Amino acid sequence: MPLYRIVSEPGALTPAQKAAIAEGVVELHLRLAGGARAFVNVLFETFAAGDLYVGGKPAPRMLMSASVRTGRTQETKAALLTGFSALVSRIAGVPEAELLISIGEVRPENAMEAGHILPQVGEEEAWLRKVGHHAAA
Amino acid sequence: MPLYRIVSEPGALTPAQKAAIAEGVVELHLRLAGGARAFVNVLFETFAAGDLYVGGKPAPRMLMSASVRTGRTQETKAALLTGFSALVSRIAGVPEAELLISIGEVRPENAMEAGHILPQVGEEEAWLRKVGHHAAA
Amino acid sequence: MPLYRIVSEPGALTPAQKAAIAEGVVELHLRLAGGARAFVNVLFETFAAGDLYVGGKPAPRMLMSASVRTGRTQETKAALLTGFSALVSRIAGVPEAELLISIGEVRPENAMEAGHILPQVGEEEAWLRKVGHHAAA
């Protein structure tokens, strides 16, 4: 965790744009929500051209989501939404009007990474030591 | 929001069936849950043939989901489930026994569309004016 | 329900590995959470090679999730996470360090399968009779 997903038509993003978004998301998430670089996941997925309908008509929107642990403040989540939207809009050259973004919250005890159940928000340091990572990594 | 997703094997739905489902979902959602046509998203996705297992054996089911804002009554959600199932079954010619459908609820303050955090259920009018859409659109 | 999903790069799993994981998930879920074999869904999905970034760099992780009804104890969910992780790690030959797993909980009244709204946890028997299945099936 976190897991950020961006779903678009094939070819909507070049490899260089994907890499820039992935790096931008890492910086955004660490700055706003903390944690360690090695646990920020960004996945790009595609749907066949024409297979997203908006208001009954095909439309080339991008669908974005972020799965984060429960326990963030509403201010943090709003900043993540705003920052993620602006980042993808800027790098992909897509108006924010064509983006749909949602945050899904997962209780830390309902998720496992690197073979360990995730820590509560605020208890990352001890967990990172346990799995052999450092927050500065 | 809402976002309706239908995941099936490639070729399970023709372009005409997809368009009819997309239009039917818009009508269903506006009738039962209100909102504006321009914000009803329907996405068709595929998995490779044979890659869905049911009870340990490959089976050509369809997986469907609807992401809606929290705040709907249970009656509305049950009607959305029933209507969505019946719609896809009828247009795709698939028995309802082969459909798995779930509704995921997203807190409006955890989602952003058209560059704006979503409104609470019941507060759509002011939001639509803010983003430049009309409920009748 | 349940629906287990495994998302990986194409070719990460052979057909034989997928079949073994699908069968293993059925056994795991029935042993830990009960229910009927005919309602355990396992879906394998792919993303294009290089399209998952971890810490800003492409990494061939697997992303796994399980959607289950609300109402399970934390002990059951932890056992499902641990068992699912170990199962996929063993069959796929992937270290658990490369797996990210989460459990999503869906309120039974928000889901429909075989044309019927799902039962609460603990009320499966009557539901299975209603839809024409038996728990031993």
Coordinates of C-alpha atoms in Angstrom, one line a residue:
Chain A
M1 CA 0.0 0.0 0.0
P2 CA -0.7 2.5 -1.3
L3 CA -1.9 1.3 -4.7
Y4 CA -2.6 3.9 -7.3
R5 CA -4.4 2.7 -10.5
I6 CA -4.8 4.6 -13.8
V7 CA -7.1 3.0 -16.4
S8 CA -7.1 4.4 -19.9
E9 CA -7.3 3.5 -23.6
P10 CA -4.2 1.8 -25.0
G11 CA -1.7 4.4 -26.2
A12 CA -3.2 7.2 -24.0
L13 CA 0.1 7.3 -22.1
T14 CA 3.6 6.9 -23.5
P15 CA 6.2 5.0 -21.5
A16 CA 7.9 8.2 -20.6
Q17 CA 4.6 9.7 -19.3
K18 CA 3.9 6.5 -17.2
A19 CA 7.4 6.7 -15.6
A20 CA 6.9 10.4 -14.9
I21 CA 3.5 9.8 -13.3
A22 CA 4.8 6.9 -11.3
E23 CA 7.6 9.0 -9.9
G24 CA 5.3 11.9 -9.3
V25 CA 2.9 9.7 -7.4
V26 CA 5.7 8.5 -5.1
E27 CA 6.7 12.1 -4.3
L28 CA 3.1 13.2 -3.8
H29 CA 2.3 10.3 -1.5
L30 CA 5.5 10.4 0.6
R31 CA 5.1 14.2 1.0
L32 CA 1.4 14.1 2.0
A33 CA 1.0 10.7 3.7
G34 CA 4.4 9.6 4.6
G35 CA 5.6 6.0 4.4
A36 CA 8.4 4.4 2.4
R37 CA 9.1 4.7 -1.3
A38 CA 9.4 0.9 -1.7
F39 CA 5.7 0.4 -0.8
V40 CA 4.2 2.9 -3.3
N41 CA 2.6 0.9 -6.1
V42 CA 1.3 2.5 -9.3
L43 CA -0.4 0.4 -11.9
F44 CA -1.4 1.3 -15.5
E45 CA -4.2 -0.7 -17.0
T46 CA -6.1 -0.4 -20.3
F47 CA -9.5 -1.0 -21.7
A48 CA -10.2 -1.6 -25.4
A49 CA -10.8 1.7 -27.3
G50 CA -14.4 2.6 -27.2
D51 CA -15.2 0.4 -24.2
L52 CA -15.8 3.2 -21.7
Y53 CA -19.2 4.9 -22.1
V54 CA -20.0 8.2 -20.4
G55 CA -23.7 9.3 -20.5
G56 CA -24.3 6.5 -23.0
K57 CA -21.6 7.4 -25.5
P58 CA -18.0 6.2 -25.8
A59 CA -15.6 8.7 -24.2
P60 CA -11.9 8.5 -23.7
R61 CA -11.8 9.4 -20.0
M62 CA -9.3 8.1 -17.6
L63 CA -10.4 6.3 -14.4
M64 CA -8.1 6.6 -11.5
S65 CA -8.2 5.2 -8.0
A66 CA -6.0 5.1 -4.9
S67 CA -6.2 2.4 -2.3
V68 CA -4.8 3.7 1.0
R69 CA -5.0 2.5 4.6
T70 CA -7.8 3.8 6.8
G71 CA -6.8 6.4 9.3
R72 CA -5.8 9.4 7.1
T73 CA -7.5 12.7 7.8
Q74 CA -10.0 14.1 5.4
E75 CA -7.5 16.9 4.7
T76 CA -4.8 14.4 3.6
K77 CA -7.3 12.5 1.4
A78 CA -8.5 15.7 -0.3
A79 CA -4.9 16.7 -0.9
L80 CA -4.1 13.3 -2.4
L81 CA -7.1 13.5 -4.7
T82 CA -6.3 17.1 -5.8
G83 CA -2.6 16.4 -6.3
F84 CA -3.1 13.1 -8.1
S85 CA -5.6 14.7 -10.5
A86 CA -3.4 17.7 -11.2
L87 CA -0.3 15.5 -11.7
V88 CA -1.9 13.2 -14.3
S89 CA -3.6 16.1 -16.0
R90 CA -0.4 17.9 -16.4
I91 CA 1.8 15.0 -17.5
A92 CA -0.8 13.3 -19.7
G93 CA -2.0 16.6 -21.2
V94 CA -5.6 15.7 -20.3
P95 CA -8.1 18.2 -18.8
E96 CA -9.1 17.4 -15.3
A97 CA -12.7 17.3 -16.5
E98 CA -11.9 14.0 -18.2
L99 CA -10.6 12.3 -15.0
L100 CA -12.7 10.3 -12.5
I101 CA -10.8 9.6 -9.3
S102 CA -11.7 7.8 -6.1
I103 CA -10.0 6.8 -2.9
G104 CA -10.7 3.4 -1.4
E105 CA -9.8 2.8 2.2
V106 CA -8.6 -0.5 3.4
R107 CA -8.3 -1.4 7.0
P108 CA -4.6 -2.1 7.6
E109 CA -5.4 -5.4 9.3
N110 CA -7.1 -6.4 6.1
A111 CA -4.0 -6.1 3.9
M112 CA -0.6 -7.8 3.7
E113 CA 2.6 -6.7 2.0
A114 CA 6.0 -8.2 2.0
G115 CA 4.5 -11.1 3.9
H116 CA 3.3 -9.0 6.8
I117 CA -0.1 -7.7 7.9
L118 CA 0.1 -3.9 7.4
P119 CA 0.6 -1.5 10.4
Q120 CA -1.9 1.1 11.6
V121 CA -1.3 4.6 10.3
G122 CA 1.4 6.1 12.6
E123 CA 3.0 2.8 13.4
E124 CA 5.0 2.4 10.2
E125 CA 8.5 2.7 11.8
A126 CA 8.4 -0.5 13.8
W127 CA 6.8 -2.3 10.9
L128 CA 9.4 -1.2 8.4
R129 CA 12.2 -2.4 10.8
K130 CA 10.4 -5.7 11.1
V131 CA 10.2 -6.3 7.3
G132 CA 13.7 -5.0 6.7
H133 CA 13.0 -1.6 5.1
H134 CA 13.7 1.9 6.3
A135 CA 11.4 4.9 6.0
A136 CA 14.2 6.8 4.2
A137 CA 14.6 4.0 1.6
Chain B
M1 CA -19.7 8.6 -10.3
P2 CA -21.4 6.3 -10.6
L3 CA -19.1 3.8 -12.3
Y4 CA -20.5 0.5 -13.5
R5 CA -18.1 -2.2 -14.6
I6 CA -18.8 -5.4 -16.6
V7 CA -15.9 -7.9 -16.9
S8 CA -16.3 -10.8 -19.3
E9 CA -14.4 -12.9 -21.7
P10 CA -13.5 -11.3 -25.0
G11 CA -16.3 -11.4 -27.5
A12 CA -19.0 -12.1 -24.9
L13 CA -20.6 -8.8 -25.8
T14 CA -20.9 -7.2 -29.3
P15 CA -20.5 -3.5 -29.8
A16 CA -24.2 -3.2 -30.2
Q17 CA -24.9 -5.0 -26.9
K18 CA -22.3 -2.8 -25.1
A19 CA -24.0 0.4 -26.4
A20 CA -27.4 -0.9 -25.4
I21 CA -26.2 -1.8 -21.9
A22 CA -24.5 1.5 -21.5
E23 CA -27.7 3.4 -22.5
G24 CA -29.8 1.1 -20.3
V25 CA -27.6 1.7 -17.3
V26 CA -27.9 5.5 -17.7
E27 CA -31.7 5.2 -17.8
L28 CA -31.7 2.8 -14.8
H29 CA -29.4 4.9 -12.7
L30 CA -31.1 8.3 -13.4
R31 CA -34.5 6.8 -12.8
L32 CA -33.6 5.1 -9.5
A33 CA -30.8 7.3 -8.1
G34 CA -31.0 10.6 -9.9
G35 CA -28.1 12.7 -11.0
A36 CA -26.9 13.8 -14.4
R37 CA -26.4 11.7 -17.6
A38 CA -22.9 13.2 -18.1
F39 CA -21.7 11.5 -15.0
V40 CA -22.8 7.9 -15.5
N41 CA -19.7 5.8 -16.5
V42 CA -20.0 2.3 -17.8
L43 CA -16.8 0.4 -18.5
F44 CA -16.4 -3.0 -20.3
E45 CA -13.3 -5.0 -19.4
T46 CA -12.1 -8.4 -20.4
F47 CA -10.1 -11.3 -19.0
A48 CA -8.4 -13.9 -21.1
A49 CA -10.7 -16.9 -22.0
G50 CA -10.5 -19.5 -19.3
D51 CA -9.1 -17.2 -16.7
L52 CA -12.1 -17.0 -14.5
Y53 CA -12.5 -20.1 -12.3
V54 CA -15.7 -20.9 -10.4
G55 CA -15.5 -23.7 -7.9
G56 CA -12.1 -24.6 -9.3
K57 CA -13.2 -24.9 -13.0
P58 CA -13.1 -22.3 -15.8
A59 CA -16.5 -20.8 -16.2
P60 CA -17.6 -17.9 -18.5
R61 CA -19.4 -15.8 -15.9
M62 CA -19.7 -12.1 -16.0
L63 CA -18.5 -10.0 -13.0
M64 CA -20.3 -6.8 -12.5
S65 CA -19.9 -3.9 -10.1
A66 CA -21.3 -0.5 -9.4
S67 CA -19.4 2.2 -7.5
V68 CA -21.9 4.7 -6.1
R69 CA -21.7 7.4 -3.4
T70 CA -22.6 6.5 0.1
G71 CA -26.0 7.7 1.2
R72 CA -28.4 5.7 -0.9
T73 CA -31.1 3.8 0.9
Q74 CA -31.0 0.0 0.9
E75 CA -34.2 0.0 -1.2
T76 CA -32.4 2.0 -3.9
K77 CA -29.3 -0.2 -3.8
A78 CA -31.4 -3.4 -4.1
A79 CA -33.3 -1.9 -7.0
L80 CA -30.0 -1.0 -8.7
L81 CA -28.7 -4.5 -8.2
T82 CA -31.9 -6.1 -9.5
G83 CA -32.2 -3.8 -12.4
F84 CA -28.6 -4.0 -13.5
S85 CA -28.7 -7.8 -13.3
A86 CA -31.9 -8.0 -15.3
L87 CA -30.7 -5.5 -17.9
V88 CA -27.4 -7.3 -18.7
S89 CA -29.1 -10.7 -18.6
R90 CA -31.7 -9.6 -21.1
I91 CA -29.4 -7.7 -23.5
A92 CA -26.5 -10.2 -23.3
G93 CA -28.7 -13.3 -23.4
V94 CA -27.0 -14.6 -20.3
P95 CA -28.9 -16.3 -17.4
E96 CA -28.8 -14.2 -14.2
A97 CA -27.3 -17.4 -12.5
E98 CA -24.1 -16.6 -14.4
L99 CA -23.8 -13.0 -13.1
L100 CA -22.0 -11.8 -9.9
I101 CA -22.8 -8.3 -9.0
S102 CA -21.7 -6.1 -6.1
I103 CA -22.2 -2.5 -5.2
G104 CA -19.2 -0.6 -3.7
E105 CA -19.9 2.6 -1.8
V106 CA -17.5 5.5 -1.9
R107 CA -17.8 8.5 0.4
P108 CA -18.4 11.5 -1.8
E109 CA -15.6 13.4 -0.1
N110 CA -13.3 10.6 -1.2
A111 CA -13.9 11.1 -4.9
M112 CA -13.3 13.8 -7.5
E113 CA -14.9 14.2 -11.0
A114 CA -14.5 17.0 -13.5
G115 CA -11.9 18.5 -11.1
H116 CA -14.3 18.8 -8.1
I117 CA -14.8 16.7 -5.0
L118 CA -18.2 15.1 -5.2
P119 CA -21.3 16.4 -3.4
Q120 CA -23.2 14.5 -0.8
V121 CA -26.3 12.6 -2.0
G122 CA -29.1 15.2 -2.2
E123 CA -26.7 18.1 -2.8
E124 CA -26.1 17.5 -6.5
E125 CA -27.9 20.6 -7.9
A126 CA -25.4 23.2 -6.5
W127 CA -22.5 21.0 -7.5
L128 CA -23.7 20.6 -11.0
R129 CA -24.1 24.3 -11.4
K130 CA -20.6 24.7 -10.0
V131 CA -19.0 22.4 -12.6
G132 CA -21.1 23.8 -15.4
H133 CA -23.6 20.9 -15.9
H134 CA -27.4 20.7 -15.5
A135 CA -29.2 17.8 -14.0
A136 CA -31.3 17.6 -17.1
A137 CA -28.3 17.3 -19.4
Chain C
M1 CA -18.8 -14.3 -3.5
P2 CA -16.1 -14.6 -2.6
L3 CA -14.1 -13.2 -5.5
Y4 CA -10.3 -13.6 -5.4
R5 CA -8.3 -11.7 -8.0
I6 CA -4.7 -12.1 -9.0
V7 CA -3.2 -9.5 -11.3
S8 CA 0.2 -10.1 -12.8
E9 CA 2.3 -9.7 -16.0
P10 CA 1.3 -11.9 -18.9
G11 CA 3.0 -15.3 -18.7
A12 CA 3.7 -15.0 -15.0
L13 CA 1.4 -18.0 -14.4
T14 CA 1.1 -21.1 -16.6
P15 CA -2.4 -22.6 -17.1
A16 CA -1.5 -25.4 -14.8
Q17 CA -0.4 -22.9 -12.0
K18 CA -3.7 -21.0 -12.5
A19 CA -5.7 -24.2 -12.1
A20 CA -3.8 -25.2 -9.0
I21 CA -4.2 -21.8 -7.4
A22 CA -7.9 -21.8 -8.3
E23 CA -8.4 -25.2 -6.6
G24 CA -6.2 -24.2 -3.7
V25 CA -8.3 -21.1 -3.1
V26 CA -11.5 -23.1 -3.1
E27 CA -10.1 -25.4 -0.5
L28 CA -8.7 -22.6 1.6
H29 CA -11.9 -20.5 1.5
L30 CA -14.2 -23.5 2.3
R31 CA -12.0 -24.6 5.2
L32 CA -11.6 -21.2 6.8
A33 CA -14.8 -19.4 5.9
G34 CA -17.3 -22.0 4.8
G35 CA -19.8 -21.7 2.0
A36 CA -20.3 -23.7 -1.1
R37 CA -17.7 -24.5 -3.8
A38 CA -20.0 -23.3 -6.6
F39 CA -19.7 -19.7 -5.3
V40 CA -15.9 -19.4 -5.0
N41 CA -14.7 -17.2 -7.9
V42 CA -11.0 -16.8 -8.8
L43 CA -10.0 -14.4 -11.6
F44 CA -6.6 -14.0 -13.2
E45 CA -6.0 -10.7 -14.9
T46 CA -2.9 -9.2 -16.5
F47 CA -1.3 -5.8 -17.0
A48 CA 1.2 -5.1 -19.8
A49 CA 4.8 -5.9 -18.9
G50 CA 6.4 -3.0 -17.2
D51 CA 3.2 -1.2 -16.3
L52 CA 3.4 -1.8 -12.6
Y53 CA 5.8 0.6 -10.8
V54 CA 6.9 0.1 -7.3
G55 CA 8.8 3.0 -5.7
G56 CA 9.0 4.7 -9.1
K57 CA 10.5 1.7 -11.0
P58 CA 8.9 -1.1 -13.0
A59 CA 8.6 -4.2 -10.8
P60 CA 7.0 -7.6 -11.6
R61 CA 4.9 -7.8 -8.4
M62 CA 1.6 -9.6 -8.2
L63 CA -1.4 -7.8 -6.9
M64 CA -4.0 -9.9 -5.1
S65 CA -7.4 -9.2 -3.6
A66 CA -10.2 -11.0 -2.0
S67 CA -13.8 -9.6 -1.9
V68 CA -15.7 -11.3 0.9
R69 CA -18.9 -10.5 2.7
T70 CA -18.7 -8.4 5.9
G71 CA -19.2 -10.4 9.1
R72 CA -16.0 -12.5 9.2
T73 CA -13.9 -12.3 12.3
Q74 CA -10.5 -10.7 12.2
E75 CA -9.0 -14.1 12.9
T76 CA -10.6 -15.5 9.8
K77 CA -9.6 -12.6 7.6
A78 CA -6.0 -12.8 8.8
A79 CA -6.0 -16.6 8.1
L80 CA -7.4 -15.9 4.6
L81 CA -4.6 -13.3 3.9
T82 CA -1.9 -15.6 5.2
G83 CA -3.2 -18.7 3.5
F84 CA -3.8 -16.9 0.1
S85 CA -0.3 -15.4 0.2
A86 CA 1.4 -18.7 1.0
L87 CA -0.6 -20.6 -1.6
V88 CA 0.3 -18.2 -4.5
S89 CA 3.9 -17.9 -3.4
R90 CA 4.3 -21.7 -3.3
I91 CA 2.6 -22.5 -6.6
A92 CA 3.9 -19.5 -8.5
G93 CA 7.4 -19.7 -7.1
V94 CA 7.3 -16.1 -6.1
P95 CA 8.6 -14.7 -2.8
E96 CA 5.9 -13.4 -0.5
A97 CA 7.8 -10.1 -0.5
E98 CA 6.6 -9.6 -4.1
L99 CA 2.9 -10.0 -3.2
L100 CA 0.5 -7.2 -2.2
I101 CA -2.8 -8.6 -0.9
S102 CA -5.9 -6.9 0.4
I103 CA -9.3 -8.0 1.6
G104 CA -12.3 -5.9 0.6
E105 CA -15.5 -6.4 2.5
V106 CA -18.9 -6.1 0.8
R107 CA -22.1 -5.9 2.8
P108 CA -24.1 -9.0 1.7
E109 CA -27.2 -6.9 1.0
N110 CA -25.0 -5.0 -1.5
A111 CA -24.3 -8.0 -3.7
M112 CA -26.2 -10.5 -5.8
E113 CA -25.3 -13.8 -7.2
A114 CA -27.3 -16.4 -9.1
G115 CA -30.1 -13.8 -9.2
H116 CA -30.4 -13.4 -5.4
I117 CA -29.2 -10.9 -2.9
L118 CA -26.6 -12.6 -0.8
P119 CA -27.3 -13.9 2.8
Q120 CA -25.7 -12.6 5.9
V121 CA -22.7 -14.6 7.2
G122 CA -24.2 -17.6 9.1
E123 CA -27.4 -17.7 7.1
E124 CA -26.0 -19.5 4.0
E125 CA -28.0 -22.7 4.4
A126 CA -31.4 -21.3 3.7
W127 CA -30.0 -19.2 0.9
L128 CA -28.4 -22.1 -0.8
R129 CA -31.6 -24.1 -0.6
K130 CA -33.4 -21.1 -2.2
V131 CA -31.1 -20.9 -5.1
G132 CA -30.9 -24.6 -5.6
H133 CA -27.4 -25.4 -4.3
H134 CA -26.2 -27.4 -1.3
A135 CA -23.4 -26.5 1.0
A136 CA -21.7 -29.8 0.2
A137 CA -21.9 -29.2 -3.5

